[in-house]
mmCIF file of C-alpha atoms and ligand atoms in Angstrom:
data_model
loop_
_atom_site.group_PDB
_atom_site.id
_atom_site.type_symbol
_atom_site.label_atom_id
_atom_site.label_comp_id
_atom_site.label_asym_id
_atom_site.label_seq_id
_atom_site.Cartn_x
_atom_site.Cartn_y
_atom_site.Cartn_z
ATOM 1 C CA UNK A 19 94.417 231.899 81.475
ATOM 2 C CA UNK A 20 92.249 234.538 80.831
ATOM 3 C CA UNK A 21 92.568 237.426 83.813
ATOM 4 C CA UNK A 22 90.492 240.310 82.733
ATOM 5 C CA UNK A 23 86.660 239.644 81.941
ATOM 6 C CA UNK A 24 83.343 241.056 81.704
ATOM 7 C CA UNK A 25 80.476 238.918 82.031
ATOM 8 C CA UNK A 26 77.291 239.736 80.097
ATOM 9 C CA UNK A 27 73.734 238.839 79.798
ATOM 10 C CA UNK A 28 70.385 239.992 80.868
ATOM 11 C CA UNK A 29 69.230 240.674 84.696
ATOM 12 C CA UNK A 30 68.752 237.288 86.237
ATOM 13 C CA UNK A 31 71.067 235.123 84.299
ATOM 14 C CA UNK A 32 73.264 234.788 87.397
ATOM 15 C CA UNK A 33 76.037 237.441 86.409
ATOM 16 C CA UNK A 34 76.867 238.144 90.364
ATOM 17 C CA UNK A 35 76.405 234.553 91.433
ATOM 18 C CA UNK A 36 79.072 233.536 88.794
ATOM 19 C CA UNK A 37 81.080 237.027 89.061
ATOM 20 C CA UNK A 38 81.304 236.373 92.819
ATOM 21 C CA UNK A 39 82.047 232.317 92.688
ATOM 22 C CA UNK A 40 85.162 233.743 89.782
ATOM 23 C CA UNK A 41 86.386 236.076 93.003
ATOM 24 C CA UNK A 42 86.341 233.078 95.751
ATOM 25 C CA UNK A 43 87.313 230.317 93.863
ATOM 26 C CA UNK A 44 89.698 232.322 91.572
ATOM 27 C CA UNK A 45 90.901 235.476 93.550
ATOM 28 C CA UNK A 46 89.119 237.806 90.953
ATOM 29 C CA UNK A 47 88.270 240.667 92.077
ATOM 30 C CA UNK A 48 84.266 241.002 91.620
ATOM 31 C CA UNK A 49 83.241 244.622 89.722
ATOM 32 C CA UNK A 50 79.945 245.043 90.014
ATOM 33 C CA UNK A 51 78.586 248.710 89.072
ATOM 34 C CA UNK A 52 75.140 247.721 89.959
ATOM 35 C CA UNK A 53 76.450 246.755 93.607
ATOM 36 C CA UNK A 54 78.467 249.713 94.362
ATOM 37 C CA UNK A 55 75.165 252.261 93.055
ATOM 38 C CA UNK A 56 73.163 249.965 95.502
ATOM 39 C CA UNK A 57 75.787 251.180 98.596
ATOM 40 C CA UNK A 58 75.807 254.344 97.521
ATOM 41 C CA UNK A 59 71.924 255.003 97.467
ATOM 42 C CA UNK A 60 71.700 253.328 100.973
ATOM 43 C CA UNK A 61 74.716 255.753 102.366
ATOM 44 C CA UNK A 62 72.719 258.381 100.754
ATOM 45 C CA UNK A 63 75.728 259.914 99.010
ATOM 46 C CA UNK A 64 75.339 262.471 96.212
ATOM 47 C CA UNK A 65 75.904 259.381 93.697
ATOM 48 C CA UNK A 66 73.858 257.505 95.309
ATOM 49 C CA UNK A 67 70.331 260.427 95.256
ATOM 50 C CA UNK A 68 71.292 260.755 91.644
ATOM 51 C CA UNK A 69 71.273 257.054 91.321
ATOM 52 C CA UNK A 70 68.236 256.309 93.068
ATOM 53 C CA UNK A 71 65.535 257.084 90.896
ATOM 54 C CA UNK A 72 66.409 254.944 88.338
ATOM 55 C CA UNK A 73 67.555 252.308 89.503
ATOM 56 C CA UNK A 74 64.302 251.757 91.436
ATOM 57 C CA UNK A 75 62.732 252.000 87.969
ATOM 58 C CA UNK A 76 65.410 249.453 86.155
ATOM 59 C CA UNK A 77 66.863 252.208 83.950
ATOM 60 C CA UNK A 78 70.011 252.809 83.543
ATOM 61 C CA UNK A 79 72.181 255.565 85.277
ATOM 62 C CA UNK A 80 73.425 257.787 83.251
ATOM 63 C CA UNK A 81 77.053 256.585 81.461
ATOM 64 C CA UNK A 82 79.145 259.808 83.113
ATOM 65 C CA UNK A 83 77.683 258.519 87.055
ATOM 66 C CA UNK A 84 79.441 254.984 86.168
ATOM 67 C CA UNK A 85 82.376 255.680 84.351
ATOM 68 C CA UNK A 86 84.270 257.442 87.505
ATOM 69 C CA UNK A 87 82.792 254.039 89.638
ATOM 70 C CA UNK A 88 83.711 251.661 87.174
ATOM 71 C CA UNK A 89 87.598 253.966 86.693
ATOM 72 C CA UNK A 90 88.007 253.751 90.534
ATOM 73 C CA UNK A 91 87.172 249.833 91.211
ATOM 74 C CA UNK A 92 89.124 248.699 88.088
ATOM 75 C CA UNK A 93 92.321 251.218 89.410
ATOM 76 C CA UNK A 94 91.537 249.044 92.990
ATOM 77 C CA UNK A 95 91.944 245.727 91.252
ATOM 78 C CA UNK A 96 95.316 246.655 90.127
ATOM 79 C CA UNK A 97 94.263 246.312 86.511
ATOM 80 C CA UNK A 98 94.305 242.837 86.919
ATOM 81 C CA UNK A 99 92.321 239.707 87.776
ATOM 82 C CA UNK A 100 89.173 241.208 87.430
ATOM 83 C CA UNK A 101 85.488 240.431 86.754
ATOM 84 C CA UNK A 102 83.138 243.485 85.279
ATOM 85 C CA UNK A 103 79.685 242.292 86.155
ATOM 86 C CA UNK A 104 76.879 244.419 84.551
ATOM 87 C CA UNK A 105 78.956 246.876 83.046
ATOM 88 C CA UNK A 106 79.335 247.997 80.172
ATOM 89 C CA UNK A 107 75.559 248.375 79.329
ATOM 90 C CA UNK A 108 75.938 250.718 76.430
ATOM 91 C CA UNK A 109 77.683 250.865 73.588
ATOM 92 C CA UNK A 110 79.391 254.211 74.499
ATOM 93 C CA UNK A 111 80.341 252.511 78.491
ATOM 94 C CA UNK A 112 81.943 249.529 76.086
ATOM 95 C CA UNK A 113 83.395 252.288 73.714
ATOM 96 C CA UNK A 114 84.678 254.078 77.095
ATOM 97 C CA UNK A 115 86.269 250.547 78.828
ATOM 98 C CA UNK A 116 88.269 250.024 75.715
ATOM 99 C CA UNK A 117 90.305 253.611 75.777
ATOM 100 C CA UNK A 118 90.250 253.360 80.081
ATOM 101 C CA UNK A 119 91.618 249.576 79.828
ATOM 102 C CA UNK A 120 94.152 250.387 76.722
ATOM 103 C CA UNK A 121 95.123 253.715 78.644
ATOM 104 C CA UNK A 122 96.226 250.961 81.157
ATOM 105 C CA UNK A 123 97.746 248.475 79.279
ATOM 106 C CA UNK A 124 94.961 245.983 80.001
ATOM 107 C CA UNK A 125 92.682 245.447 77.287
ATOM 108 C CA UNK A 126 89.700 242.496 78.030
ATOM 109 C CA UNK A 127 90.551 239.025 77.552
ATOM 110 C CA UNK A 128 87.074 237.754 77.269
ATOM 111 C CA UNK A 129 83.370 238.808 77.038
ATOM 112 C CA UNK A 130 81.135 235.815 78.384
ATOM 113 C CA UNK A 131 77.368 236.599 77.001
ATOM 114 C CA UNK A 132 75.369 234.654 79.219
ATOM 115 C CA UNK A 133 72.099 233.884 77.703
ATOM 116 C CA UNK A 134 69.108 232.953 79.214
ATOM 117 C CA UNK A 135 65.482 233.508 77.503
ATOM 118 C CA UNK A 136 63.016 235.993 78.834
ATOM 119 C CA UNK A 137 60.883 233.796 80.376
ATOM 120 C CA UNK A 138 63.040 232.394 82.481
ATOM 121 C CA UNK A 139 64.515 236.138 83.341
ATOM 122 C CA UNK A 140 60.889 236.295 84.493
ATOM 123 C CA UNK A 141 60.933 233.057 86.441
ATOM 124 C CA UNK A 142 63.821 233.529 88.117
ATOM 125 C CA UNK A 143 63.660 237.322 88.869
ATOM 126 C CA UNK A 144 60.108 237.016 90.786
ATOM 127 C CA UNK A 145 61.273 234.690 93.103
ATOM 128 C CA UNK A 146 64.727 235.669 93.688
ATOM 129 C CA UNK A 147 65.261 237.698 97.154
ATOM 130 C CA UNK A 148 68.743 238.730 98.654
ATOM 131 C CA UNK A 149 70.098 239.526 101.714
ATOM 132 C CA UNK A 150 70.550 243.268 102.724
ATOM 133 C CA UNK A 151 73.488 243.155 104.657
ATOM 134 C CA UNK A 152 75.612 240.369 102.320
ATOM 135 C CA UNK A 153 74.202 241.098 99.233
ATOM 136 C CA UNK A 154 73.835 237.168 98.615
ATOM 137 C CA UNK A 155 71.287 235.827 96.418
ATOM 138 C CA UNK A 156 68.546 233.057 97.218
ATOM 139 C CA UNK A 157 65.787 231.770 95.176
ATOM 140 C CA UNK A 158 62.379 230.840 96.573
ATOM 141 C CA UNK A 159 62.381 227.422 95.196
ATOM 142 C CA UNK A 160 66.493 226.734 94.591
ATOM 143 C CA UNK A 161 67.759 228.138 96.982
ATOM 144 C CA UNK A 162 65.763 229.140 100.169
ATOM 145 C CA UNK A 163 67.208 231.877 102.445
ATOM 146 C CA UNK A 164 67.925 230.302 105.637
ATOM 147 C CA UNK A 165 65.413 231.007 108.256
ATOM 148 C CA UNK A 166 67.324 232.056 110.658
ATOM 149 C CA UNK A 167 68.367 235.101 108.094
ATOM 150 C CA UNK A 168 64.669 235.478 107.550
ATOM 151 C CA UNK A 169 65.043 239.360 108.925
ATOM 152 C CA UNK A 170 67.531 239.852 106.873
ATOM 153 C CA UNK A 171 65.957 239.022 103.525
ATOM 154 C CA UNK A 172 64.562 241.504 101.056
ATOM 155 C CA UNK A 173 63.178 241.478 97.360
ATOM 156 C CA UNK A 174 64.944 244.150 95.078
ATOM 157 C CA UNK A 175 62.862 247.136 94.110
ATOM 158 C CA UNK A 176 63.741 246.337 90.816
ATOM 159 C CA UNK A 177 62.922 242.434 90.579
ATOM 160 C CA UNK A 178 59.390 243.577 90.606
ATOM 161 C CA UNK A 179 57.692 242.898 87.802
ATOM 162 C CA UNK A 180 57.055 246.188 86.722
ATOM 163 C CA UNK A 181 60.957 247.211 86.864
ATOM 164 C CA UNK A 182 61.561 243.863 85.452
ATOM 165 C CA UNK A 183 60.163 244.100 82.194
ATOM 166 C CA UNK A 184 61.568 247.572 82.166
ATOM 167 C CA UNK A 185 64.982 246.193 82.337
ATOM 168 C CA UNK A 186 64.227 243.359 80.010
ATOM 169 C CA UNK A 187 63.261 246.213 77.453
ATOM 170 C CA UNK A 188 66.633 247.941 78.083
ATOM 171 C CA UNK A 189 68.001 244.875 77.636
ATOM 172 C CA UNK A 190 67.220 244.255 74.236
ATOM 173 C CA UNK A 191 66.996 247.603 72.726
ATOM 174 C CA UNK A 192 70.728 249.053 74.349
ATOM 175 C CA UNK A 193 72.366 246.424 76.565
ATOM 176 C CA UNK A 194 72.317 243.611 73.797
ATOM 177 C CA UNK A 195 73.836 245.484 70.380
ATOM 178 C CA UNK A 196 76.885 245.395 72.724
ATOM 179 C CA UNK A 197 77.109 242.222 72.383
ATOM 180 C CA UNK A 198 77.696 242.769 68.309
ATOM 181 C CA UNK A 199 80.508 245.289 69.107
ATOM 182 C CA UNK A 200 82.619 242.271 71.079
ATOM 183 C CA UNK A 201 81.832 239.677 68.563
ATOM 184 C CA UNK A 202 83.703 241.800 66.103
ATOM 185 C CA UNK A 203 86.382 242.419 68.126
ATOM 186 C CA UNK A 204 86.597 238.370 68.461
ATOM 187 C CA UNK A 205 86.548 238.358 72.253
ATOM 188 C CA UNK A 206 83.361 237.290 73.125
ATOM 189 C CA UNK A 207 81.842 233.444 73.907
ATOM 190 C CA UNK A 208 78.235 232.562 74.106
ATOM 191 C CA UNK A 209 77.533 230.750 77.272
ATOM 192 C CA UNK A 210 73.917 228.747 78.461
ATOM 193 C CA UNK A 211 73.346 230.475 82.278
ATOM 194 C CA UNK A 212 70.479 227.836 82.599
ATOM 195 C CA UNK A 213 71.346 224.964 84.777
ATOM 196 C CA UNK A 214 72.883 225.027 88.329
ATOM 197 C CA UNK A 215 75.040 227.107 89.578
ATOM 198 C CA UNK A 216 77.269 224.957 89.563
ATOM 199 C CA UNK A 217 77.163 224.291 85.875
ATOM 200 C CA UNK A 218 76.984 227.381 85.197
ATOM 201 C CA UNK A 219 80.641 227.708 86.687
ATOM 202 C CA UNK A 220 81.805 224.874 85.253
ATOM 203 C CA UNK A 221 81.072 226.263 81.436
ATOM 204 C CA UNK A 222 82.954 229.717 82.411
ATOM 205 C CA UNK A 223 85.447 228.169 84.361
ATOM 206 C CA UNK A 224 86.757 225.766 80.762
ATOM 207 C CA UNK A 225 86.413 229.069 78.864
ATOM 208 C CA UNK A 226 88.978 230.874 81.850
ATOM 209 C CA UNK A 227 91.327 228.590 81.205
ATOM 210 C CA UNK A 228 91.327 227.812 77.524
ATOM 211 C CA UNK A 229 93.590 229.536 75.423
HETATM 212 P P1 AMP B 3 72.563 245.116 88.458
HETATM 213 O O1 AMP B 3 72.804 244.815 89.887
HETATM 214 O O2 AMP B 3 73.769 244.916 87.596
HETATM 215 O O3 AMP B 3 71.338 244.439 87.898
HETATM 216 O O4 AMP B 3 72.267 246.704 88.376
HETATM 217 C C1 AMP B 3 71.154 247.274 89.051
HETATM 218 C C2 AMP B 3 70.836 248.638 88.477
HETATM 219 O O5 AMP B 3 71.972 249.513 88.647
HETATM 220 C C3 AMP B 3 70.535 248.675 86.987
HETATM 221 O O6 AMP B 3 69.202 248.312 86.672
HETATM 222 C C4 AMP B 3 70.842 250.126 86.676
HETATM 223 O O7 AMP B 3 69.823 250.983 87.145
HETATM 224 C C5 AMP B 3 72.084 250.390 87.535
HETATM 225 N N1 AMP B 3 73.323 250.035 86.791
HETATM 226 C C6 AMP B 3 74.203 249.042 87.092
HETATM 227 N N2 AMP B 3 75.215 248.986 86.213
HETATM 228 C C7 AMP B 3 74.972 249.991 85.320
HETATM 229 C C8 AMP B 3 75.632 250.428 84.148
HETATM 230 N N3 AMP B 3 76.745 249.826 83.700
HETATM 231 N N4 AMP B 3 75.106 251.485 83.479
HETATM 232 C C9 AMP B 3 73.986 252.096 83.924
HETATM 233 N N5 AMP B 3 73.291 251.710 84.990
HETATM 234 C C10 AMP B 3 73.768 250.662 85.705
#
């Protein structure tokens, strides 16, 4: 089984839906840099101001900001049974896993590349809304926040469409060459995020446990 993975892909193709189904159904432990910058820029820690502006404008933070939150959360995971969600992003953050994970005897297991086209990025980043106090996802159409949670329920500064293409640009021109730099080193699997979630799981799940 494989213990230590990152899952990759561009925003929208369900990387915390699947990163946080890997931590319930699999005791992972969920890393999700994105997630942590969003605490810290609503506790308005120093982090978090630097953090602010561009994540509100779907750029990335700058690699030095991430690499103490990503050091911390994979030294909280015991080094183990983990699931990097949205980072590494650059070639120098995958560059800067590799001598923190070797450093700890832990090197990746697997790099899942989840691919989904832009348009449906598009499709499924307009309509998706979370919830501000649980973080979960819903989608307009597939999945409806409950009403009762209506309150609750907030669309991400950055799934607006402005911020989106942004990131899709980002995406393409620094995010995806990554991808290159794990095919080389033979650990990474392309994956199809369209589908259910459910799917979805299903495809990453047979990949956990293959040898
Ligand atoms: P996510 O929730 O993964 O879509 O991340 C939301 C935002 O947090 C991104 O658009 C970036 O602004 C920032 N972010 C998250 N992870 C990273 C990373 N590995 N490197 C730089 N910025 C990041």
């Amino acid at each position: 089984m494989k213990t230590r993975l990152a899952l990759f892909g561009p925003p929208g193709a369900g990387k915390g839906t699947q990163a946080r189904l890997l931590g319930s159904r699999l005791g992972f432990t969920h890393i999700s840099t994105g997630r942590i910058l969003r605490q810290a820029k609503r506790e308005g820690s120093a982090i978090g101001r630097v953090a602010r502006a561009y994540i509100d404008k779907g750029r990335l933070v700058p690699d030095e900001v991430v690499y103490d939150l990503a050091a911390r959360a994979i030294a909280d995971a015991g080094w183990d049974r983990f699931v990097l969600d949205g980072f590494p992003r650059t070639l120098a953050q995958a560059r800067w896993l590799a001598s923190c994970l070797d450093g700890g005897g832990a090197p990746l297991d697997s790099v899942v590349l989840m691919s989904l086209s832009d348009d449906r990025v598009v499709a499924r980043l307009s309509r998706r809304r979370v919830h501000k106090v649980t973080g979960e996802n819903f989608h307009l159409d597939s999945k409806p926040p409950p009403e009762s949670e209506r309150s609750f329920i907030i669309q991400r500064k950055d799934d607006r469409p402005e911020a989106v293409r942004e990131r899709l640009r980002i995406y393409h021109e620094t995010t995806r060459p990554v991808a290159d730099y794990y095919r080389r080193a033979g650990i990474m699997t392309v994956v199809d995020a369209t589908g259910s979630f459910e799917d979805v799981h299903a495809r990453i799940h047979g990949l956990v446990h293959a040898d």
